[in-house]
């Protein structure tokens, strides 16, 4: 038998490949460095690769690797629409030009679904049916979901029954801090008209679910009565839930230390539309007013939570981007659907403005330049006057439920 140099090299290469395949720790160390899209394709290589890449340990390790190496960046913005009945396509604004499409929303049997919040690949959703609201956490990349069951609250003292209203559900997940996530469920005491007139504080329950222990802990707190806080929409910042409010003060809550604190809010007239979010390590509020010539006031919170300051003041002519109805009674939210602040290490702050008809812009607030973007077209976008619907980030991760 004649052995050529090329056949020897091939046998050596095959032997090296077999050695890698036989050592799962080495194989994981290699695969964990690859992009999520590549890993989804590599599930088809073999049963071993499928099992490894699909394991919760690998999913959490890969997500943390992306975060540690600062390569975990949002690929798109989910638009806040109602998905009547899956399967359906997500409505989104593309942030990464290479992201052509998102996974199909086809892995849950529910109806009237809205996306409430997203954290590094995990998405909190609510579904509305004749039986009421149902909440679930999912990851559309791996097509997994988990329904959430909440503790119930109610108290009977003598002949008096204390009722509680379910005012908010929020999600916290940070792969650097922990591979596990937390769910915050907020219940607020319901007052009668007579009670409301004489009460200055209210009883609240902050129920915290931990995916690590698969259990709920209940925190009972007394809080000043504040009716203007939007507990149903939280911004996760510095490991704490922050809520927008039209009042002079709002609240934020740390689920790890279980502490509830107050924070000031900027003075914005109630007639202005507003967006509340986080970008570049700062909290932002975007307030808008106008008809065709729209004014944007962008506030940023001081690092010590002492105050908000006006960082940018911008005017845009909406007619340059979208058809503006002639009737001045038409509210701005009928054609300016949403906005958000996006931070880039090289280019600084930009404002994303999403208009009706599948059109959006990215306006750089540092250099006063704009870039036109395409996004999903929305036929029916009904909004409450006074606030934009939130646009949640889409992260492409293997984070497990």
XYZ file of C-alpha atoms in Angstrom:
401
model
C 0.000 0.000 0.000
C 1.345 3.371 -1.033
C 0.711 6.302 1.311
C 0.967 9.722 -0.252
C 1.726 12.947 1.573
C -1.770 14.329 0.799
C -3.522 11.242 2.183
C -1.414 11.448 5.344
C -2.334 15.080 5.787
C -6.013 14.270 5.210
C -5.856 11.482 7.799
C -4.191 13.865 10.236
C -6.860 16.521 9.656
C -9.625 13.994 10.117
C -7.995 12.801 13.293
C -7.830 16.385 14.602
C -11.484 16.936 13.727
C -12.423 13.711 15.463
C -10.496 14.783 18.553
C -12.429 18.067 18.680
C -15.724 16.272 18.185
C -14.937 13.769 20.923
C -14.100 16.487 23.459
C -17.345 18.292 24.196
C -15.697 20.995 26.318
C -13.361 21.902 23.454
C -16.212 21.779 20.948
C -18.309 24.085 23.135
C -15.390 26.491 23.531
C -15.224 26.752 19.727
C -18.944 26.926 18.994
C -19.672 29.497 21.701
C -17.654 32.068 19.719
C -19.873 31.809 16.649
C -22.842 34.077 15.771
C -26.325 32.911 16.684
C -27.398 32.507 13.042
C -24.467 30.158 12.352
C -25.270 28.063 15.415
C -28.864 27.592 14.271
C -27.550 26.150 10.991
C -24.960 23.993 12.748
C -27.717 22.182 14.645
C -28.110 20.156 11.453
C -24.517 18.869 11.454
C -25.108 15.956 13.815
C -27.183 14.790 16.762
C -24.277 15.675 19.041
C -24.156 19.262 17.794
C -27.938 19.546 17.974
C -27.941 18.335 21.572
C -25.080 20.625 22.588
C -26.346 23.812 20.937
C -29.913 23.191 22.195
C -28.863 22.681 25.820
C -29.755 25.422 28.346
C -26.168 25.530 29.588
C -24.797 26.254 26.119
C -27.529 28.832 25.398
C -26.754 30.744 28.586
C -22.988 30.469 28.066
C -23.259 31.749 24.494
C -25.494 34.680 25.493
C -23.089 35.675 28.256
C -20.115 35.359 25.871
C -21.799 37.799 23.465
C -22.502 40.221 26.306
C -19.005 39.968 27.791
C -17.444 40.686 24.391
C -19.808 43.628 23.745
C -21.126 41.959 20.604
C -24.681 41.515 21.906
C -26.453 44.354 20.114
C -30.102 44.792 19.108
C -30.773 43.676 15.551
C -34.209 45.260 15.261
C -37.041 47.021 17.098
C -40.311 45.177 17.597
C -43.198 47.506 16.761
C -45.974 47.481 19.334
C -48.866 45.947 17.425
C -51.527 43.350 18.114
C -50.860 39.907 16.662
C -54.374 38.555 16.299
C -53.546 34.889 15.808
C -50.175 33.220 15.159
C -48.570 32.068 12.959
C -47.686 35.566 11.850
C -44.681 37.673 10.924
C -43.223 40.088 13.441
C -43.593 43.792 12.668
C -40.214 45.420 13.123
C -37.749 48.168 12.270
C -34.407 46.822 11.082
C -31.399 48.232 12.969
C -28.782 45.908 11.491
C -28.779 46.048 7.654
C -27.831 42.357 7.587
C -31.028 41.397 9.421
C -33.433 40.693 6.574
C -36.157 38.902 8.488
C -37.047 37.727 11.965
C -38.146 34.240 13.076
C -41.775 33.388 12.421
C -44.138 33.880 15.358
C -45.552 30.341 15.136
C -44.716 28.511 18.354
C -47.654 29.375 20.630
C -51.409 28.862 20.384
C -52.777 32.190 21.621
C -54.637 35.209 20.299
C -54.470 38.996 20.488
C -50.803 39.037 21.522
C -48.749 42.139 22.312
C -45.057 42.418 23.160
C -44.596 44.307 26.428
C -40.857 44.131 27.083
C -37.649 42.501 25.898
C -34.366 41.692 27.669
C -31.405 40.251 25.745
C -33.460 37.803 23.711
C -36.255 37.052 26.173
C -39.627 38.648 25.417
C -42.535 39.305 27.765
C -45.927 39.079 26.019
C -49.587 39.396 26.974
C -52.479 37.604 25.299
C -56.106 38.730 25.554
C -59.017 36.267 25.268
C -62.545 35.830 26.581
C -61.007 34.344 29.729
C -58.967 37.487 30.408
C -55.271 38.220 30.102
C -52.504 35.631 29.943
C -48.792 36.416 30.173
C -45.851 34.426 28.865
C -42.081 34.704 28.393
C -40.608 33.464 25.126
C -37.538 33.433 22.898
C -38.542 33.413 19.213
C -35.041 32.332 18.131
C -35.282 28.957 19.878
C -39.120 28.944 19.667
C -39.666 28.264 23.365
C -42.176 29.865 25.729
C -43.431 29.632 29.284
C -46.835 30.698 30.580
C -46.889 32.660 33.857
C -49.252 31.858 36.728
C -49.609 34.618 39.321
C -50.369 34.553 43.050
C -53.763 36.055 43.842
C -54.324 38.799 46.386
C -57.349 39.763 48.425
C -57.986 40.351 52.103
C -61.051 40.035 54.312
C -61.017 41.907 57.655
C -64.337 41.512 59.438
C -66.956 42.600 56.928
C -64.503 44.615 54.811
C -63.025 43.100 51.671
C -59.806 44.621 50.302
C -59.450 44.163 46.556
C -56.304 44.518 44.485
C -55.927 45.482 40.860
C -53.244 43.817 38.719
C -51.491 46.937 37.379
C -48.289 45.618 35.811
C -46.063 42.708 34.815
C -42.354 43.310 34.102
C -39.337 41.207 33.061
C -35.707 41.378 34.252
C -32.895 39.422 32.584
C -29.172 40.190 32.380
C -26.950 37.305 31.206
C -23.872 38.883 32.805
C -25.537 39.006 36.204
C -27.289 35.632 36.057
C -28.499 33.014 33.547
C -31.890 33.234 35.258
C -34.641 35.811 34.849
C -37.146 37.450 37.168
C -40.790 38.432 36.687
C -42.290 41.288 38.683
C -46.062 41.263 39.197
C -47.588 44.395 40.757
C -50.919 44.531 42.575
C -52.381 47.811 43.848
C -55.099 48.286 46.403
C -58.484 49.246 44.953
C -60.241 52.153 46.678
C -63.875 53.078 46.739
C -64.711 56.724 46.026
C -64.960 57.509 49.745
C -61.717 55.691 50.566
C -59.892 57.390 47.706
C -60.799 60.849 48.963
C -59.325 60.217 52.409
C -56.298 58.045 51.527
C -52.764 59.275 51.001
C -51.100 55.842 50.905
C -51.995 52.549 49.272
C -51.155 48.921 49.910
C -49.193 47.226 47.117
C -47.863 43.738 46.495
C -44.655 43.268 44.527
C -44.565 39.573 43.656
C -41.187 38.388 42.314
C -40.832 35.170 40.344
C -37.366 33.624 39.995
C -36.715 31.147 37.198
C -33.810 29.824 39.287
C -36.045 28.620 42.133
C -39.221 28.339 40.019
C -41.129 30.084 42.792
C -42.677 33.410 43.830
C -41.730 35.641 46.736
C -44.226 38.229 47.973
C -43.221 41.714 49.086
C -45.910 43.825 50.753
C -45.214 47.581 50.718
C -46.923 50.825 51.616
C -46.543 53.517 48.987
C -47.823 57.068 48.549
C -50.924 56.982 46.361
C -49.850 57.762 42.783
C -52.367 57.248 39.997
C -50.216 58.484 37.099
C -47.487 55.807 37.144
C -47.448 53.423 34.162
C -46.632 50.147 35.908
C -47.534 48.129 32.803
C -44.448 49.405 30.924
C -41.087 49.172 32.695
C -37.624 50.214 31.583
C -34.929 47.949 33.011
C -31.922 50.078 33.931
C -29.145 49.447 36.488
C -30.876 46.135 37.356
C -34.004 48.018 38.469
C -37.478 48.542 37.020
C -38.226 52.191 36.202
C -41.712 53.476 35.416
C -42.784 56.589 33.562
C -45.212 59.007 35.173
C -46.932 62.251 34.282
C -46.506 63.345 37.916
C -43.571 65.176 39.465
C -42.235 61.912 40.874
C -42.210 58.284 39.848
C -40.908 55.010 41.298
C -38.198 52.483 40.558
C -37.757 49.059 42.107
C -34.721 46.793 42.493
C -35.908 43.145 42.476
C -32.557 41.902 43.819
C -32.418 44.092 46.928
C -36.237 44.393 46.993
C -36.060 48.167 47.505
C -38.603 50.702 46.221
C -37.414 54.287 45.678
C -38.685 57.552 44.219
C -37.178 59.505 41.340
C -38.016 62.953 39.931
C -39.696 63.386 36.558
C -39.214 66.257 34.078
C -41.918 68.859 33.700
C -43.739 67.935 30.492
C -47.292 69.189 29.781
C -49.888 66.417 29.593
C -50.775 67.441 26.029
C -47.320 66.349 24.823
C -46.715 62.786 23.616
C -43.805 61.053 25.308
C -41.440 58.108 25.032
C -39.580 56.657 28.034
C -36.527 54.450 27.519
C -32.835 53.741 28.110
C -29.834 54.017 25.821
C -26.083 54.352 26.266
C -26.283 53.929 30.036
C -28.833 56.737 30.552
C -32.581 57.112 30.995
C -34.307 59.259 28.372
C -37.678 60.866 27.849
C -38.655 62.152 24.411
C -41.536 64.633 24.484
C -43.165 65.769 21.227
C -45.639 68.449 20.240
C -46.809 69.879 16.966
C -48.767 69.105 13.860
C -46.688 68.925 10.690
C -43.716 70.770 12.214
C -42.885 68.545 15.196
C -40.847 69.647 18.182
C -38.825 66.995 20.011
C -37.515 67.688 23.506
C -35.115 64.970 24.689
C -34.440 64.784 28.422
C -31.721 62.747 30.134
C -31.566 61.687 33.765
C -28.539 62.675 35.855
C -26.436 59.694 36.962
C -27.238 60.360 40.622
C -31.005 60.488 39.892
C -31.127 64.065 41.190
C -32.753 65.649 38.146
C -33.474 65.577 34.426
C -31.895 68.006 31.984
C -32.884 68.982 28.460
C -30.162 67.480 26.269
C -31.565 68.090 22.772
C -34.259 70.312 21.268
C -35.156 69.389 17.701
C -37.707 70.398 15.047
C -38.622 68.139 12.131
C -40.993 68.743 9.224
C -43.157 65.606 9.166
C -44.286 66.315 5.587
C -40.799 65.360 4.402
C -41.368 61.796 5.584
C -45.067 61.044 5.589
C -48.451 62.277 4.390
C -49.779 64.599 7.093
C -53.597 64.897 7.196
C -54.924 68.361 6.480
C -57.259 68.293 9.433
C -55.383 69.749 12.374
C -57.614 67.787 14.752
C -55.752 64.644 13.719
C -53.444 63.724 16.582
C -49.727 63.355 15.981
C -49.782 59.642 16.910
C -51.777 58.836 13.794
C -48.705 59.356 11.611
C -45.725 59.551 14.010
C -46.083 56.079 15.492
C -43.152 55.869 17.858
C -39.658 57.118 18.595
C -36.628 55.936 20.541
C -33.095 56.989 21.410
C -30.258 54.838 20.083
C -26.640 55.177 21.211
C -23.564 54.313 19.152
C -20.016 54.430 20.570
C -18.664 56.147 17.449
C -21.611 58.294 16.329
C -23.224 59.180 19.658
C -26.967 59.635 20.196
C -29.512 59.206 17.425
C -33.275 59.445 17.495
C -35.351 56.830 15.700
C -38.678 58.165 14.439
C -41.165 55.648 13.034
C -43.840 56.984 10.699
C -46.957 55.463 9.190
C -46.657 53.624 5.895
C -43.576 51.547 6.688
C -41.090 54.401 6.892
C -38.614 55.564 9.539
C -35.558 57.750 10.009
C -32.490 57.704 12.205
C -31.593 61.310 13.063
C -28.103 61.784 14.512
C -28.431 64.321 17.317
C -24.699 65.070 17.431
C -24.029 65.772 13.741
C -27.602 66.724 12.685
C -27.654 64.151 9.889
C -30.402 61.727 9.008
C -30.645 58.269 7.488
C -33.844 56.898 6.028
C -34.888 53.402 7.113
C -37.496 50.881 6.068
C -39.731 49.066 8.501
C -42.825 46.892 8.495
C -45.998 48.562 7.300
C -48.757 48.788 9.862
C -52.376 49.013 8.765
C -54.020 49.672 12.124
C -52.041 51.472 14.813
C -54.441 52.751 17.453
C -52.799 54.661 20.290
C -53.815 56.259 23.507
C -53.421 60.021 23.384
C -50.471 61.200 25.387
C -47.944 58.410 24.902
C -46.249 56.468 22.150
C -46.338 52.727 22.127
C -43.025 51.262 23.216
C -40.721 49.650 20.666
C -38.831 46.724 22.207
C -35.386 45.584 21.110
C -34.924 42.277 19.328
C -31.741 40.470 20.390
C -30.710 37.306 18.563
C -29.681 34.956 21.375
C -30.098 31.367 22.542
C -31.190 32.499 26.015
C -33.292 29.799 27.658
C -36.714 30.140 29.222
